[in-house]
Structure formats: structure tokens, C-alpha cells
mmCIF file of C-alpha atoms in Angstrom:
data_model
loop_
_atom_site.group_PDB
_atom_site.id
_atom_site.type_symbol
_atom_site.label_atom_id
_atom_site.label_comp_id
_atom_site.label_asym_id
_atom_site.label_seq_id
_atom_site.Cartn_x
_atom_site.Cartn_y
_atom_site.Cartn_z
ATOM 1 C CA MET A 16 1.450 6.787 3.415
ATOM 2 C CA ALA A 17 1.821 3.899 6.552
ATOM 3 C CA SER A 18 -0.062 5.510 9.266
ATOM 4 C CA PHE A 19 -3.457 5.905 10.762
ATOM 5 C CA GLN A 20 -4.657 9.151 12.477
ATOM 6 C CA THR A 21 -7.495 7.203 14.521
ATOM 7 C CA LYS A 22 -4.612 4.293 15.812
ATOM 8 C CA SER A 23 -1.530 4.746 17.603
ATOM 9 C CA PHE A 24 1.338 2.986 16.192
ATOM 10 C CA LEU A 25 4.945 3.658 16.701
ATOM 11 C CA LYS A 26 6.970 6.445 14.571
ATOM 12 C CA HIS A 27 8.357 4.163 12.537
ATOM 13 C CA ASP A 28 5.304 3.849 10.684
ATOM 14 C CA ASP A 29 4.962 7.409 9.260
ATOM 15 C CA TYR A 30 6.525 6.760 5.720
ATOM 16 C CA MET A 31 4.460 8.952 3.197
ATOM 17 C CA THR A 32 4.647 7.756 -0.265
ATOM 18 C CA PRO A 33 6.072 9.903 -3.096
ATOM 19 C CA LYS A 34 3.578 10.317 -5.875
ATOM 20 C CA TYR A 35 5.938 8.937 -8.326
ATOM 21 C CA ALA A 36 5.546 5.723 -6.428
ATOM 22 C CA TRP A 37 1.504 5.445 -7.771
ATOM 23 C CA GLU A 38 2.638 6.725 -11.466
ATOM 24 C CA ASN A 39 4.533 4.252 -11.650
ATOM 25 C CA ILE A 40 1.639 2.117 -11.441
ATOM 26 C CA GLN A 41 -1.108 3.935 -12.720
ATOM 27 C CA GLN A 42 -1.694 1.762 -15.674
ATOM 28 C CA PHE A 43 -2.420 -0.863 -13.571
ATOM 29 C CA ILE A 44 -5.428 0.660 -11.274
ATOM 30 C CA PRO A 45 -8.638 0.783 -13.106
ATOM 31 C CA LYS A 46 -10.067 4.071 -14.041
ATOM 32 C CA ASP A 47 -13.647 2.777 -13.477
ATOM 33 C CA LYS A 48 -13.556 2.043 -10.019
ATOM 34 C CA VAL A 49 -13.615 3.641 -6.789
ATOM 35 C CA ILE A 50 -10.407 3.635 -5.062
ATOM 36 C CA TRP A 51 -10.358 3.620 -1.114
ATOM 37 C CA GLU A 52 -6.683 5.226 0.363
ATOM 38 C CA ALA A 53 -7.432 3.266 3.242
ATOM 39 C CA PHE A 54 -4.441 4.555 5.267
ATOM 40 C CA TYR A 55 -4.516 8.507 5.573
ATOM 41 C CA GLY A 56 -1.081 9.430 6.824
ATOM 42 C CA ASP A 57 -0.905 12.977 5.910
ATOM 43 C CA GLY A 58 -3.761 12.963 3.183
ATOM 44 C CA GLN A 59 -1.474 13.342 0.482
ATOM 45 C CA SER A 60 -1.567 10.403 -1.201
ATOM 46 C CA GLY A 61 -5.448 10.365 -1.579
ATOM 47 C CA LYS A 62 -4.792 13.674 -3.575
ATOM 48 C CA ASP A 63 -1.926 12.522 -5.832
ATOM 49 C CA LEU A 64 -4.364 9.537 -6.828
ATOM 50 C CA GLU A 65 -6.944 12.041 -7.318
ATOM 51 C CA ASP A 66 -4.164 13.866 -9.440
ATOM 52 C CA LEU A 67 -3.698 11.088 -11.446
ATOM 53 C CA GLY A 68 -7.726 10.958 -12.711
ATOM 54 C CA PHE A 69 -8.795 8.408 -9.914
ATOM 55 C CA ASN A 70 -11.841 8.612 -8.071
ATOM 56 C CA VAL A 71 -10.649 8.085 -4.376
ATOM 57 C CA ILE A 72 -12.152 7.794 -0.991
ATOM 58 C CA HIS A 73 -9.751 9.293 1.238
ATOM 59 C CA LYS A 74 -10.602 9.980 4.825
ATOM 60 C CA PRO A 75 -9.058 9.430 8.363
ATOM 61 C CA VAL A 76 -10.811 6.267 9.245
ATOM 62 C CA ASP A 77 -10.361 3.075 10.631
ATOM 63 C CA PHE A 78 -9.200 0.264 8.318
ATOM 64 C CA PHE A 79 -10.443 -2.306 10.895
ATOM 65 C CA GLU A 80 -13.790 -0.996 11.099
ATOM 66 C CA ASN A 81 -14.922 -0.015 7.317
ATOM 67 C CA ASN A 82 -15.443 -0.935 4.134
ATOM 68 C CA ILE A 83 -15.844 1.421 1.709
ATOM 69 C CA GLY A 84 -14.937 1.631 -2.377
ATOM 70 C CA ASP A 85 -14.347 -1.087 -5.145
ATOM 71 C CA ILE A 86 -9.958 -1.420 -4.657
ATOM 72 C CA ILE A 87 -8.078 -0.598 -1.993
ATOM 73 C CA VAL A 88 -4.692 1.294 -3.578
ATOM 74 C CA SER A 89 -2.574 2.199 -0.528
ATOM 75 C CA ASN A 90 0.780 2.214 1.396
ATOM 76 C CA PRO A 91 -0.102 0.404 4.903
ATOM 77 C CA PRO A 92 1.685 0.443 8.085
ATOM 78 C CA PHE A 93 4.503 -2.205 8.088
ATOM 79 C CA SER A 94 4.107 -3.280 11.596
ATOM 80 C CA LYS A 95 0.567 -3.954 11.290
ATOM 81 C CA SER A 96 0.779 -6.088 8.002
ATOM 82 C CA LYS A 97 0.056 -9.268 9.404
ATOM 83 C CA GLU A 98 -3.601 -7.928 10.776
ATOM 84 C CA ILE A 99 -4.154 -5.783 7.496
ATOM 85 C CA MET A 100 -3.489 -8.484 5.133
ATOM 86 C CA GLU A 101 -6.019 -11.096 7.532
ATOM 87 C CA ARG A 102 -8.746 -8.102 7.533
ATOM 88 C CA LEU A 103 -7.858 -7.959 3.451
ATOM 89 C CA LYS A 104 -8.413 -11.376 3.322
ATOM 90 C CA ILE A 105 -11.886 -11.385 5.043
ATOM 91 C CA LEU A 106 -12.843 -8.557 2.933
ATOM 92 C CA ASP A 107 -11.802 -10.350 -0.282
ATOM 93 C CA LYS A 108 -11.787 -7.034 -2.155
ATOM 94 C CA PRO A 109 -8.950 -6.335 -4.913
ATOM 95 C CA PHE A 110 -5.576 -4.378 -3.703
ATOM 96 C CA ILE A 111 -2.931 -3.050 -4.366
ATOM 97 C CA LEU A 112 -0.374 -2.698 -1.444
ATOM 98 C CA ILE A 113 3.062 -0.930 -0.887
ATOM 99 C CA MET A 114 5.004 -3.401 1.426
ATOM 100 C CA PRO A 115 8.723 -4.404 2.057
ATOM 101 C CA CYS A 116 9.676 -7.626 -0.264
ATOM 102 C CA ALA A 117 10.492 -9.744 2.529
ATOM 103 C CA LYS A 118 6.676 -9.792 3.695
ATOM 104 C CA LEU A 119 6.434 -12.047 0.727
ATOM 105 C CA CYS A 120 8.432 -14.796 2.844
ATOM 106 C CA THR A 121 5.994 -14.131 6.031
ATOM 107 C CA SER A 122 3.887 -17.226 6.975
ATOM 108 C CA TYR A 123 0.949 -14.995 7.293
ATOM 109 C CA ILE A 124 1.305 -14.084 3.710
ATOM 110 C CA ARG A 125 1.405 -17.534 2.586
ATOM 111 C CA GLU A 126 -1.218 -18.861 5.083
ATOM 112 C CA TYR A 127 -3.408 -15.992 3.424
ATOM 113 C CA PHE A 128 -3.004 -16.807 0.218
ATOM 114 C CA LYS A 129 -1.213 -19.498 -1.108
ATOM 115 C CA ASP A 130 -4.599 -21.150 -2.031
ATOM 116 C CA ASP A 131 -5.886 -18.763 -4.018
ATOM 117 C CA LYS A 132 -3.013 -18.579 -6.702
ATOM 118 C CA ILE A 133 -4.005 -14.864 -7.540
ATOM 119 C CA LEU A 134 -1.507 -12.792 -5.441
ATOM 120 C CA GLN A 135 0.516 -10.699 -7.777
ATOM 121 C CA ILE A 136 3.355 -8.866 -7.726
ATOM 122 C CA ILE A 137 4.874 -5.574 -9.450
ATOM 123 C CA ILE A 138 8.427 -4.960 -8.885
ATOM 124 C CA PRO A 139 9.705 -1.191 -9.337
ATOM 125 C CA ARG A 140 12.580 -0.590 -11.062
ATOM 126 C CA LYS A 141 13.722 1.515 -8.416
ATOM 127 C CA ARG A 142 13.494 1.667 -4.294
ATOM 128 C CA ILE A 143 10.329 3.631 -3.244
ATOM 129 C CA HIS A 144 11.674 6.318 -1.109
ATOM 130 C CA PHE A 145 9.420 7.384 1.471
ATOM 131 C CA MET A 146 9.091 10.761 3.810
ATOM 132 C CA LYS A 147 8.997 10.383 7.172
ATOM 133 C CA HIS A 148 6.741 12.060 9.732
ATOM 134 C CA VAL A 149 6.671 12.262 13.368
ATOM 135 C CA ASP A 150 3.925 13.671 15.206
ATOM 136 C CA GLY A 151 2.278 14.527 11.536
ATOM 137 C CA GLN A 152 4.858 16.628 10.431
ATOM 138 C CA MET A 153 7.706 16.122 7.988
ATOM 139 C CA VAL A 154 11.088 15.366 9.775
ATOM 140 C CA GLU A 155 13.273 18.536 8.715
ATOM 141 C CA GLY A 156 16.324 18.031 7.101
ATOM 142 C CA TRP A 157 15.056 14.318 6.285
ATOM 143 C CA LYS A 158 16.601 12.740 3.028
ATOM 144 C CA PRO A 159 14.537 10.359 1.390
ATOM 145 C CA GLN A 160 16.454 7.263 0.950
ATOM 146 C CA CYS A 161 15.242 3.596 1.641
ATOM 147 C CA ASN A 162 17.068 1.104 2.855
ATOM 148 C CA PHE A 163 14.831 -1.950 1.920
ATOM 149 C CA ASP A 164 13.222 -3.061 -1.398
ATOM 150 C CA CYS A 165 8.957 -3.011 -1.722
ATOM 151 C CA PHE A 166 6.733 -4.649 -3.790
ATOM 152 C CA TYR A 167 3.385 -3.745 -5.247
ATOM 153 C CA TYR A 168 1.516 -6.836 -3.542
ATOM 154 C CA CYS A 169 -1.817 -7.072 -5.853
ATOM 155 C CA TYR A 170 -5.012 -8.904 -5.219
ATOM 156 C CA LYS A 171 -7.880 -9.860 -7.558
ATOM 157 C CA MET A 172 -6.193 -7.580 -9.974
ATOM 158 C CA ASN A 173 -5.755 -9.358 -13.284
ATOM 159 C CA LEU A 174 -2.667 -8.402 -14.101
ATOM 160 C CA GLU A 175 -1.301 -10.276 -17.037
ATOM 161 C CA ASN A 176 1.604 -11.575 -15.497
ATOM 162 C CA ASP A 177 1.805 -12.711 -12.020
ATOM 163 C CA ILE A 178 5.487 -11.060 -11.678
ATOM 164 C CA THR A 179 5.681 -7.727 -13.403
ATOM 165 C CA TRP A 180 8.794 -5.911 -13.528
ATOM 166 C CA LEU A 181 8.387 -2.182 -14.166
ATOM 167 C CA GLU A 182 11.024 -0.358 -16.532
#
């Protein structure tokens, strides 16, 4: 969902995750773990994960000051990716995050995860088309047509392959 309720990010970070983005990867998310959907947005993403049968903690709390649940499954604010990835490395908690594919080439991803050899990628068949919000409301007339590709970045998820291509 790419926004915090408790922080002030630029409006370009307010893009909500469509339910199909979670449906695409539900087979890779363990049902026996408590998911922390760490970035609240409009709250729908947590409901969507619950609808898929997961036990989800999804409330508007500050990601940088909390550590709840067993794994993190979320779409974080892209403008805060470096700080978020640094925090995730410190937490050392399994996660699946939706982020632009270009983030894979950043120096901070390389710095934080190159030695672990446990960062895995799930590549969707098609682009994820996020829903834009401004001031907490869906933008009227918005056509969800994303102009960049995203991957699911997975850490300590023990996937069968380091790169998984979705059908």
C-alpha cells in the first residue's frame, strides 16, 4: 500500500496494492505464521490478506518503532526503500515486499543482502497496477496503469528457487 498514516511522505508514495497482487503469491506465504502488513495505507491490504486466509496484524503503527508478527508482507513506500531495507536487515525477519525491479540494482540492496545469499525474487507475469490515493482518498478517474515493473523481494522465505517466474 505504500504509505504510513503516522508519517508524512510525498503523495507519490500513496499507491495501494490491488488484491490480485497478493493472490498472485499466496502459495508462497506460510499460513502458519502471523503476517505483519507493516505499511497501513488505506487498510485494505490487510483485509485482502485476511480474505486469503492469513492471520494478519495490520494497524497504523510506525514501522521504524515496532516489531510485530512473524513475517512482513507489504508494499512499502518506495521513496523510503533504503531506510526500510536497513531496518529489515536489523530486524532479520522474513519478508516479502513489493518494490520496483530497479531497486535490485541499488547499492543499499547490494550492501545489505549480498553476503546472505538468501534474498530471492518473485517476478510477476504482468505489471502490478496500483491504485493512487491523495490525502487518503482514491483519485477520481484514476486509471491504474503502472509504467514500471515490480518484483516481490523475499528474504528468508525459503523458496524453491532464487528467481521464481509467475505464470
